[in-house]
mmCIF file of C-alpha atoms in Angstrom:
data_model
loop_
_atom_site.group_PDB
_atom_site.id
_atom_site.type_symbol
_atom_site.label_atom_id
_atom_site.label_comp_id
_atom_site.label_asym_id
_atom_site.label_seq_id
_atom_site.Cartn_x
_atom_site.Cartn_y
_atom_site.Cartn_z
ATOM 1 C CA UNK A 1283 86.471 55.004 -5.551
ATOM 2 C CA UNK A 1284 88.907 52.830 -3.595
ATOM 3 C CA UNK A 1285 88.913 53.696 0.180
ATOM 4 C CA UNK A 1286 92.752 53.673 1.514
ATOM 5 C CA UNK A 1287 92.830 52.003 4.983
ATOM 6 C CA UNK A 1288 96.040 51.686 7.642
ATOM 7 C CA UNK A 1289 95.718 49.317 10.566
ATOM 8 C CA UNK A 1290 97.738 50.447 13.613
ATOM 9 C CA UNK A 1291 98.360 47.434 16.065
ATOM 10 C CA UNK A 1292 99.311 44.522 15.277
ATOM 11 C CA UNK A 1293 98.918 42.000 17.873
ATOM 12 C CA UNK A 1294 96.100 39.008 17.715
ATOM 13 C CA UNK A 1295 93.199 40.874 16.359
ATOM 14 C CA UNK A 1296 95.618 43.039 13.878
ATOM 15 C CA UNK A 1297 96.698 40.115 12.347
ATOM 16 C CA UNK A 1298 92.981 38.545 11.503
ATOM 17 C CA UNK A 1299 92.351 42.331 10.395
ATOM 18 C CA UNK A 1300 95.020 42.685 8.214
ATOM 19 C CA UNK A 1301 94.305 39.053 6.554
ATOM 20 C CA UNK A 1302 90.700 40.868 6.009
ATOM 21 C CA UNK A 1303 91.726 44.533 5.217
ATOM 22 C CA UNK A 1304 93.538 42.933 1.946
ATOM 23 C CA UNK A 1305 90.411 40.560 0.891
ATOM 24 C CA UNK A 1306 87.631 43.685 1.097
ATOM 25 C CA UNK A 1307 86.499 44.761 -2.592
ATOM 26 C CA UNK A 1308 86.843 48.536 -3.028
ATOM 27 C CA UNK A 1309 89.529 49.134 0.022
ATOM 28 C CA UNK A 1310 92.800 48.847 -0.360
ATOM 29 C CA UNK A 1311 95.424 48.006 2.725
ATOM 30 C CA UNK A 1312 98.264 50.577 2.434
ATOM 31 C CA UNK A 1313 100.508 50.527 5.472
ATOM 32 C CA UNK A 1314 100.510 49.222 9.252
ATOM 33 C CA UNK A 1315 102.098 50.702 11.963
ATOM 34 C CA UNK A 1316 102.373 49.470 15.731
ATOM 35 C CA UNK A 1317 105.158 50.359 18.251
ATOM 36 C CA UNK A 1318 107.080 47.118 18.160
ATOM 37 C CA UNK A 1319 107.111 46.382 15.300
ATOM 38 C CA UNK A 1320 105.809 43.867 12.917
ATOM 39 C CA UNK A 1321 106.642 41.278 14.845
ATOM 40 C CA UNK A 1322 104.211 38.241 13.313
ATOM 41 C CA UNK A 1323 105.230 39.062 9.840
ATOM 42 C CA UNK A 1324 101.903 40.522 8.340
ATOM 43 C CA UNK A 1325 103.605 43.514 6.750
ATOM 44 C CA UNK A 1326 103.595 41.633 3.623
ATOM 45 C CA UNK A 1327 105.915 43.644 2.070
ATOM 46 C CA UNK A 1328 103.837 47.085 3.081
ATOM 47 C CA UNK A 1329 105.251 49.865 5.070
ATOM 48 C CA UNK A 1330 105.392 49.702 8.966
ATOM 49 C CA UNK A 1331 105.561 52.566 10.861
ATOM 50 C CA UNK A 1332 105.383 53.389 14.555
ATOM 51 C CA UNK A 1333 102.898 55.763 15.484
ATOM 52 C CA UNK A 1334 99.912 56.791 14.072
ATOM 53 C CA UNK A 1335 100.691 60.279 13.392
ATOM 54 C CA UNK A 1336 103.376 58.217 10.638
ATOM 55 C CA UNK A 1337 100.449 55.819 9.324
ATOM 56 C CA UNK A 1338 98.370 59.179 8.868
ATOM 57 C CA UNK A 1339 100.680 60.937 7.257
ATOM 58 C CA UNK A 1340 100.984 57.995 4.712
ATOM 59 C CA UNK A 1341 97.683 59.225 2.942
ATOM 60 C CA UNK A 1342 94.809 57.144 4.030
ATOM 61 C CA UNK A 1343 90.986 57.132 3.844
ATOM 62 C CA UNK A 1344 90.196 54.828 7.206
ATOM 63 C CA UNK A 1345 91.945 53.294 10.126
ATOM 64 C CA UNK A 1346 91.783 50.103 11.730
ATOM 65 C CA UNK A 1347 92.688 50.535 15.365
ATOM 66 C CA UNK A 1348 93.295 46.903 16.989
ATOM 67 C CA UNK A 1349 96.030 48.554 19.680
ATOM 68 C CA UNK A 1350 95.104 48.246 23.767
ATOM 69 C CA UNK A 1351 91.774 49.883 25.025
ATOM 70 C CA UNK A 1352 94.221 52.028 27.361
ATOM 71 C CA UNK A 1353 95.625 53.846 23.855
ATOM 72 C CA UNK A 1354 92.013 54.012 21.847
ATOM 73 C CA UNK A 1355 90.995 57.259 23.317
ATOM 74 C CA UNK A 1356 94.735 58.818 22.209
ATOM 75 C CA UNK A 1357 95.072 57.172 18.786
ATOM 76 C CA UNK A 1358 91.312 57.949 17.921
ATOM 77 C CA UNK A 1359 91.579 61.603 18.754
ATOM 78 C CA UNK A 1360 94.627 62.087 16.591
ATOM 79 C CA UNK A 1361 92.624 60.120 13.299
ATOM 80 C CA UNK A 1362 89.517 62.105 14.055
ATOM 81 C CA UNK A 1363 91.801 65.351 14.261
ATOM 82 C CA UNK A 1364 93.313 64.010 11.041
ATOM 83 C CA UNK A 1365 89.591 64.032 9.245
ATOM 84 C CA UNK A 1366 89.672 60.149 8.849
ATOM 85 C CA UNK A 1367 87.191 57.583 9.727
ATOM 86 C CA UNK A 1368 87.885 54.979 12.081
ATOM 87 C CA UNK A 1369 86.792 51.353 13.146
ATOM 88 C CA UNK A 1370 88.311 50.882 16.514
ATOM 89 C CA UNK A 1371 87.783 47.648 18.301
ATOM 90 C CA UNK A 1372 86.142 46.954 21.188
ATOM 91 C CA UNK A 1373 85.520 48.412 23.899
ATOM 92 C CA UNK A 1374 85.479 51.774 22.797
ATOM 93 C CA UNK A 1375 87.151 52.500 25.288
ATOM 94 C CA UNK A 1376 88.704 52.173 28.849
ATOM 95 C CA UNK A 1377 86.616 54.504 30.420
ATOM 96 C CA UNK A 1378 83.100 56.640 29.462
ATOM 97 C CA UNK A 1379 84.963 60.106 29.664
ATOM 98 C CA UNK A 1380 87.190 58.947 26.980
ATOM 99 C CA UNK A 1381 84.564 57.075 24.873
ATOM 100 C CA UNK A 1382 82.635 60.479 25.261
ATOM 101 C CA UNK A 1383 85.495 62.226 23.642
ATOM 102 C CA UNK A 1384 85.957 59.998 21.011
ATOM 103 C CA UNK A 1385 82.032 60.609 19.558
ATOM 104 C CA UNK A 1386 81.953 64.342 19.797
ATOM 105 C CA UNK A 1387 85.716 63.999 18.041
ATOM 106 C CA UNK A 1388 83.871 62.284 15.043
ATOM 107 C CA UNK A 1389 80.320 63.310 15.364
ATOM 108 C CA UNK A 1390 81.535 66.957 14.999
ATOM 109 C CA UNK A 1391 83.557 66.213 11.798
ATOM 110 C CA UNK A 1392 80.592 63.980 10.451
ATOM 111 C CA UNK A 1393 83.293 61.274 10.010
ATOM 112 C CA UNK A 1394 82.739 57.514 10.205
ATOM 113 C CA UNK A 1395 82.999 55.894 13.784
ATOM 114 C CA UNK A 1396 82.828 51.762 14.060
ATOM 115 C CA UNK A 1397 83.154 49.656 16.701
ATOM 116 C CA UNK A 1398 84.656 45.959 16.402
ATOM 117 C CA UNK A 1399 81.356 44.242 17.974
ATOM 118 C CA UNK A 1400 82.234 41.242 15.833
ATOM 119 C CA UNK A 1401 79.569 38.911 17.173
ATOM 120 C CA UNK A 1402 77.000 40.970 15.415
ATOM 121 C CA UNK A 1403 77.934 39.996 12.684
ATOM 122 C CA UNK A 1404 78.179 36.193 13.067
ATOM 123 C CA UNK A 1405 75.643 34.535 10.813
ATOM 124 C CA UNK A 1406 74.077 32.496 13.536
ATOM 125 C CA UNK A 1407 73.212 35.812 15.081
ATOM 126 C CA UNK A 1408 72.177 37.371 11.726
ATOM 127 C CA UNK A 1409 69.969 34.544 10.492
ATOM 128 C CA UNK A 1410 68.517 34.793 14.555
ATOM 129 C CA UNK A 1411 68.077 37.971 14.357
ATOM 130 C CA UNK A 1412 66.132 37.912 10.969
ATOM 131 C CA UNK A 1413 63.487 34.957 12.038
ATOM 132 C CA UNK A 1414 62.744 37.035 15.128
ATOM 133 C CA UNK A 1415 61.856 40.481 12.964
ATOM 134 C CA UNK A 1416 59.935 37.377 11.093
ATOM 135 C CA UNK A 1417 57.416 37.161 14.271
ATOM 136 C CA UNK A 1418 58.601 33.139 14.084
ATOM 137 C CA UNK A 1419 58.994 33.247 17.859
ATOM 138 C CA UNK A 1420 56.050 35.904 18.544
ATOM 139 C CA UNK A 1421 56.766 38.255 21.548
ATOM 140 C CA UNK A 1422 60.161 37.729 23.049
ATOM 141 C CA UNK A 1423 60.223 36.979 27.095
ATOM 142 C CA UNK A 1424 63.640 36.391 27.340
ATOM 143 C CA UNK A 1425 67.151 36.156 26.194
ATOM 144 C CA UNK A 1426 69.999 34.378 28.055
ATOM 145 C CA UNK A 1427 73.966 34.357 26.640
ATOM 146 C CA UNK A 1428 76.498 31.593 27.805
ATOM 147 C CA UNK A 1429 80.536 32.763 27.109
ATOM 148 C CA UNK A 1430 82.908 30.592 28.639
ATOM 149 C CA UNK A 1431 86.896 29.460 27.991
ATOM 150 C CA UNK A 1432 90.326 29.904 29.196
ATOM 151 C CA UNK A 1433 91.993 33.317 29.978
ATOM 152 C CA UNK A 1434 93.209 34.843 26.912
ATOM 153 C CA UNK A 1435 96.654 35.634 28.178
ATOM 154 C CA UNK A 1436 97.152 38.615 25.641
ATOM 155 C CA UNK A 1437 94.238 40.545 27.613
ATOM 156 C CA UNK A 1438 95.976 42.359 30.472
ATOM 157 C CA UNK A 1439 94.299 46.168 30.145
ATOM 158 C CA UNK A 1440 90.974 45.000 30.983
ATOM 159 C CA UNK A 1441 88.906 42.423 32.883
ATOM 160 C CA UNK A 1442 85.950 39.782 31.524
ATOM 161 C CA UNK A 1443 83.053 41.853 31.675
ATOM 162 C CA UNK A 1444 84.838 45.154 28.722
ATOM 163 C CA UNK A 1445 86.631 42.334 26.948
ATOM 164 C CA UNK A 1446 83.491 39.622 27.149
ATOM 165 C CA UNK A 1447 80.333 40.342 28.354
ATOM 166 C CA UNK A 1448 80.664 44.064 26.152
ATOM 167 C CA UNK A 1449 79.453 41.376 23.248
ATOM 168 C CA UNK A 1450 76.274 40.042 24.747
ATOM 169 C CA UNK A 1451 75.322 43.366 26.165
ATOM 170 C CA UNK A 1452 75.446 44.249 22.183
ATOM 171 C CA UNK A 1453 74.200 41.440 20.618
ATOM 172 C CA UNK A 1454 71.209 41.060 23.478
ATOM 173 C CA UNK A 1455 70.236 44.577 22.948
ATOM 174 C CA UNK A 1456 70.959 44.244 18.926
ATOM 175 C CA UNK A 1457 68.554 41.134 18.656
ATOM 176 C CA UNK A 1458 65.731 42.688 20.791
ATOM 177 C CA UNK A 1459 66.226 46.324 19.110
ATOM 178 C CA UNK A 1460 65.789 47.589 22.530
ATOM 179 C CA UNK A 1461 68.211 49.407 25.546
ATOM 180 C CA UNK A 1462 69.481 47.889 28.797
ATOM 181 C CA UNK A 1463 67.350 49.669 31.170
ATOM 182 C CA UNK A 1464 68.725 48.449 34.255
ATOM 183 C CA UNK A 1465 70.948 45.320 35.133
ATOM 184 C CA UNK A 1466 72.527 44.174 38.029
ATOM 185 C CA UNK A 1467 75.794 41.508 38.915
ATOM 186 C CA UNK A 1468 78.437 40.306 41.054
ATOM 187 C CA UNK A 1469 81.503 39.492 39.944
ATOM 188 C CA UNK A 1470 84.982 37.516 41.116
ATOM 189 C CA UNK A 1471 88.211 37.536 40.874
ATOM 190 C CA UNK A 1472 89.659 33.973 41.608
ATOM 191 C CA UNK A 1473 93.044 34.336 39.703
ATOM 192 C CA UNK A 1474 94.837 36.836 41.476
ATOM 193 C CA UNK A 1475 94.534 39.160 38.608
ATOM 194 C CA UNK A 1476 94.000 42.836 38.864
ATOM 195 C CA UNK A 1477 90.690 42.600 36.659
ATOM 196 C CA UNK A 1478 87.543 40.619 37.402
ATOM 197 C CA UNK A 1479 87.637 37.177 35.636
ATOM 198 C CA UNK A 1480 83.527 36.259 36.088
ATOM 199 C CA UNK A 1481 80.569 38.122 36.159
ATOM 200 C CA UNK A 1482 77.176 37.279 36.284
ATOM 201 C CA UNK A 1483 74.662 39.773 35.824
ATOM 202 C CA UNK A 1484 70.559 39.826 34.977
ATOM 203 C CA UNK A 1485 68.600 42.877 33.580
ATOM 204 C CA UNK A 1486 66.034 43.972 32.073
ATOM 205 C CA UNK A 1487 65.066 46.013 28.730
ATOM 206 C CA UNK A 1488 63.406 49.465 27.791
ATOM 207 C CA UNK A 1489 60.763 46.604 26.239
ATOM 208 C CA UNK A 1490 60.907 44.637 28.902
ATOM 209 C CA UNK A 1491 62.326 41.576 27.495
ATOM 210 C CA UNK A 1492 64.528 40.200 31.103
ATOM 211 C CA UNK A 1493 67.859 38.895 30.149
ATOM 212 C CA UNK A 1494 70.894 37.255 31.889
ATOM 213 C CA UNK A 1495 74.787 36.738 31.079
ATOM 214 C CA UNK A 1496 77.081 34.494 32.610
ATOM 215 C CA UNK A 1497 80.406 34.953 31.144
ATOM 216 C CA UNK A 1498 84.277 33.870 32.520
ATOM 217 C CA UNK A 1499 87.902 33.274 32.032
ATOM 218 C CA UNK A 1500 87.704 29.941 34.229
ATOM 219 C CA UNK A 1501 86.217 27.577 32.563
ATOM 220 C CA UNK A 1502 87.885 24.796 30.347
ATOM 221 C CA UNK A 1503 85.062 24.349 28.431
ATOM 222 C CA UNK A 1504 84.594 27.728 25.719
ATOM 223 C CA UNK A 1505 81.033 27.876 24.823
ATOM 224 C CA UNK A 1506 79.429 30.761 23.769
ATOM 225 C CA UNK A 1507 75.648 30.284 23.573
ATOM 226 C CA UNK A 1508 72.555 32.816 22.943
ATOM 227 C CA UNK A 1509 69.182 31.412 23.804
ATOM 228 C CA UNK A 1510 66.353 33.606 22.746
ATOM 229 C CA UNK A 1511 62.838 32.392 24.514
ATOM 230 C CA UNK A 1512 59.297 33.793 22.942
ATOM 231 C CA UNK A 1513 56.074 32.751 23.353
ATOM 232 C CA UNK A 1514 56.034 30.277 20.367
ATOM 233 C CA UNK A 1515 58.774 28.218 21.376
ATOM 234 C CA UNK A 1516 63.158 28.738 21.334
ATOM 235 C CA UNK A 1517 66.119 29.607 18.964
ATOM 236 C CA UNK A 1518 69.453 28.765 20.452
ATOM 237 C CA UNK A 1519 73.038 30.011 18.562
ATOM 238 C CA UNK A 1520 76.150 28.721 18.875
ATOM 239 C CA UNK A 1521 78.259 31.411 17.483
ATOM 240 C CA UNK A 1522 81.491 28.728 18.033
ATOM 241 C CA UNK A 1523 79.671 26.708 14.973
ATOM 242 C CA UNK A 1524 77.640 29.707 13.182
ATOM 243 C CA UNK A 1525 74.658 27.150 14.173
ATOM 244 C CA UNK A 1526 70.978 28.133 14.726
ATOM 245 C CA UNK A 1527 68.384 25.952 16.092
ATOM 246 C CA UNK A 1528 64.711 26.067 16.651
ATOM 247 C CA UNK A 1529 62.400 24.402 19.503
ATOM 248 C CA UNK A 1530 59.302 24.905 19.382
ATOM 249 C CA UNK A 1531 56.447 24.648 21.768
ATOM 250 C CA UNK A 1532 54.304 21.717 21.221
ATOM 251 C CA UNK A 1533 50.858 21.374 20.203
ATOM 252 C CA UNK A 1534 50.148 17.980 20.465
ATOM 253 C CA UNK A 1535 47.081 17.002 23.143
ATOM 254 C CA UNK A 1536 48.598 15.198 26.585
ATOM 255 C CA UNK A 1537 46.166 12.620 27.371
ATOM 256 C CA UNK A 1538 48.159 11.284 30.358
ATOM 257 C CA UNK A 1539 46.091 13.997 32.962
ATOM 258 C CA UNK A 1540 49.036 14.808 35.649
ATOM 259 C CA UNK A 1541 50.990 16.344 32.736
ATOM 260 C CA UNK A 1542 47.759 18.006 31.550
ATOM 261 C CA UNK A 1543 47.017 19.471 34.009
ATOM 262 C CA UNK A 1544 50.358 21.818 33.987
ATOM 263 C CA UNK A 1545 49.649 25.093 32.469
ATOM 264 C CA UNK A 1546 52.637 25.692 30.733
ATOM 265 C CA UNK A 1547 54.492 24.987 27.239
ATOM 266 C CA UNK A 1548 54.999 21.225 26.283
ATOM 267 C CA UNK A 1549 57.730 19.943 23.532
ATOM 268 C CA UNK A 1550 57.746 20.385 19.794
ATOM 269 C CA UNK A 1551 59.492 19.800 16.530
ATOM 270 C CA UNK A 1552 63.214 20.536 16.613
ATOM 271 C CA UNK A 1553 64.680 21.986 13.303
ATOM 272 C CA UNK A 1554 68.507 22.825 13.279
ATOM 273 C CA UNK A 1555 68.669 25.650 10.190
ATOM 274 C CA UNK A 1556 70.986 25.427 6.942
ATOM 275 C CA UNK A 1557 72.274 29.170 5.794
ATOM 276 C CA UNK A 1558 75.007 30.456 4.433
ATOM 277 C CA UNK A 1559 77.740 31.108 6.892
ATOM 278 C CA UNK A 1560 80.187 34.143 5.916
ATOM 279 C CA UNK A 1561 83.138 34.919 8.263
ATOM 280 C CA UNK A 1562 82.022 37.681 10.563
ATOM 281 C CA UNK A 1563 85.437 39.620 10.427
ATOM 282 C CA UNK A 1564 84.476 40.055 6.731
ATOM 283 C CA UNK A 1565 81.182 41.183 6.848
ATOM 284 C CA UNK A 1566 82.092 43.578 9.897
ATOM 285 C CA UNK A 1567 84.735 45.326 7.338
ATOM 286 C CA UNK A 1568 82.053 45.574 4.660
ATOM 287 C CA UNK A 1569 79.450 46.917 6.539
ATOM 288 C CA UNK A 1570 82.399 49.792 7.390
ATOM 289 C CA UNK A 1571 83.141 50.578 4.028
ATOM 290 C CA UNK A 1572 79.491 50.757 3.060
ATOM 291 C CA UNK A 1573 79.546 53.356 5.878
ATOM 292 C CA UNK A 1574 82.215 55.448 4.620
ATOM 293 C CA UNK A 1575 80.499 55.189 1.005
ATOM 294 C CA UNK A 1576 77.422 56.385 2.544
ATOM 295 C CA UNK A 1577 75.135 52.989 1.620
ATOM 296 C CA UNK A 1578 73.887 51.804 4.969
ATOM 297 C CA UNK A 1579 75.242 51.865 8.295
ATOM 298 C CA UNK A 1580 75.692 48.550 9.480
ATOM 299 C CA UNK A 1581 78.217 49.034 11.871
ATOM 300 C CA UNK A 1582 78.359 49.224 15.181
ATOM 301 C CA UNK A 1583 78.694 52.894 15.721
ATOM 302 C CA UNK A 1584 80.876 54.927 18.374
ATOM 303 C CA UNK A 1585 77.162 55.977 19.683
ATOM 304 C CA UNK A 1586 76.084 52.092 20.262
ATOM 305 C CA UNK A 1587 79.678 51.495 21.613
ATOM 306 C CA UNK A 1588 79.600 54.509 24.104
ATOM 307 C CA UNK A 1589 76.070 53.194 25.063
ATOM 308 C CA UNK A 1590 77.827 49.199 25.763
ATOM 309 C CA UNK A 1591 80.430 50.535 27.413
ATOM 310 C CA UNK A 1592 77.669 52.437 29.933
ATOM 311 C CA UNK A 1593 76.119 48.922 30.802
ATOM 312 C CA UNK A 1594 79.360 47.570 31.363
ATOM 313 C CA UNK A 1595 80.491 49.731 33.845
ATOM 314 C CA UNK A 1596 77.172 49.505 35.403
ATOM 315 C CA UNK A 1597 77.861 46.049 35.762
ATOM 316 C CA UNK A 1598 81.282 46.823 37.079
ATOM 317 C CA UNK A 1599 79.829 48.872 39.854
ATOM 318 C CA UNK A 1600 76.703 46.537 41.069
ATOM 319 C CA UNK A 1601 78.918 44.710 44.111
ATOM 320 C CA UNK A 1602 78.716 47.896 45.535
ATOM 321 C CA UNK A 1603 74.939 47.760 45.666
ATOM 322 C CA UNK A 1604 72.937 44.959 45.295
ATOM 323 C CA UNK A 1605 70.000 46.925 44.021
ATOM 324 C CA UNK A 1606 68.999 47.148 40.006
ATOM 325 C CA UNK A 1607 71.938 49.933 38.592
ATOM 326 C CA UNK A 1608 69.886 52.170 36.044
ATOM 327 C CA UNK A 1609 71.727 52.205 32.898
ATOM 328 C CA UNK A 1610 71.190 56.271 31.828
ATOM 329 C CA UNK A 1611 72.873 58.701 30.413
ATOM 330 C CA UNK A 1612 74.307 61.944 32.744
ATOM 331 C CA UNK A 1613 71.821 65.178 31.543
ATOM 332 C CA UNK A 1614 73.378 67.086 28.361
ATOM 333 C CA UNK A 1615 76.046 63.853 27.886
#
């Protein structure tokens, strides 16, 4: 069986998506459509239409939605109506009434429902993830996420904590298999934008695991860092290199007695790992066919992305009270 897929939008992400949607075995990338146009020249030769009632009514299997958050909720409902699956990127949407609406529109028509939460899928992440199920770091006490750089001037819908910090609240609570529970922030806006261009907010996990995420569109310097701490020592990912590396609490006596003397963790080896390191775009579109097929599911699901989307705007809302904001669900949502 080979899966038909349309991408509708074809701005920055569309065009890394459509360079994808071509390369994935078993799919095959029939038609685009976005309202002005291919204007970056990805068509290829393949049919561009304007709306997504015309890239429906071309005859495909799944749709890649890479348009504005502001239009997810309208071009979702009208693939869902359609009976097609969808991977929509992220966030799932601009608002949880509309991100709501979107998983009953799928749920009830047991049809596929991604979300673009690339970063889990960046093999740092994926090889961190893996050596943590592994017990190599024993019970996890913390983990803290860096994610830093310039303003991305095609971003204009929404500010740094849906387009940003949406990723660490997913990977955080992806690596520790475990809900926000609470969390709590303050953000800024220092650019005269309408949208807040820093946040930094700390919180804590249905395990308990405490966490905290600075992320901004102010810095120079674009890092994006996850440091995992456990009781036998640290892994640290840089998913701007796909590296991984381990420090580990030390073992060796301290003879000199002031140090001794501090009850705490000293130094160990540091071992920086080698593993294969696949492009995360690619392995995100995989895991969404394998989905459709019915093999595993992989993705990032409209559930998971309704449930980041819940943090975020709990973030969103914590200037207006310093205290802890409870990340739950509304009864019978």
């Amino acid at each position: 069986m080979t899966i038909r897929t349309g991408l509708i939008g074809l701005g920055m992400m569309g065009r890394h998506h459509a360079r994808v949607m071509r390369e994935i075995e078993g799919t095959e990338l029939v038609a685009l459509a976005d309202a002005i146009g291919d204007t970056h020249g990805v068509a290829d030769g393949l049919p561009v239409y304007s709306s997504v009632d015309e890239l429906i009514d071309c005859g495909v299997d799944a749709i890649v939605c890479a348009v504005p958050t502001g239009l997810h909720e309208e071009v979702g409902l009208a693939v869902a109506e359609a009976g097609i699956h969808i991977m929509v990127e992220k966030p799932i949407a601009s608002s949880l009434a509309a991100g709501e609406r979107l998983v009953a529109a799928f749920s009830s028509r047991g049809l596929v429902g991604a979300v673009g939460h690339i970063e889990r899928f960046n093999p740092a992440l994926q090889e961190l993830r893996r050596r943590i199920d592994d017990g190599q770091l024993g019970r996890i006490l913390q983990i803290s996420t860096r994610r830093e750089g310039p303003f991305p001037a095609r971003i204009a819908d929404v500010g740094v904590v849906k387009d940003l910090a949406t990723h660490d609240i997913d990977l955080t609570a992806w690596l520790a298999r475990s809900r926000f529970a609470s969390v709590s922030a303050h953000t800024a806006r220092n650019a005269g934008r309408e949208h807040e261009d820093m946040v930094v907010a700390i919180g804590q996990l249905d395990n308990g695991i405490i966490t905290n995420h600075i992320v901004n569109w102010l810095s120079p310097v674009k890092e994006r860092t996850t440091v995992v701490t456990g009781e036998k020592g640290v892994l640290v990912a840089s998913t701007l290199t796909a590296d991984l590396t381990f420090y580990e609490n030390g073992s060796v006596p301290t003879e000199w007695q002031p140090v001794a003397n501090f009850r705490g963790v000293t130094e160990g080896d540091v071992i920086r790992y080698a593993f294969p390191k696949k492009e995360p775009l690619r392995t995100e579109h995989e895991a969404f066919r394998d989905a459709i097929l019915g093999k595993d599911n992989r993705h990032v699901s409209l559930e998971e992305g309704l449930e980041i989307l819940r943090v975020a705007e709990t973030m969103l809302s914590a200037d207006a009270d310093p205290r802890p904001g409870n990340v739950t669900a509304p009864e019978g949502s």
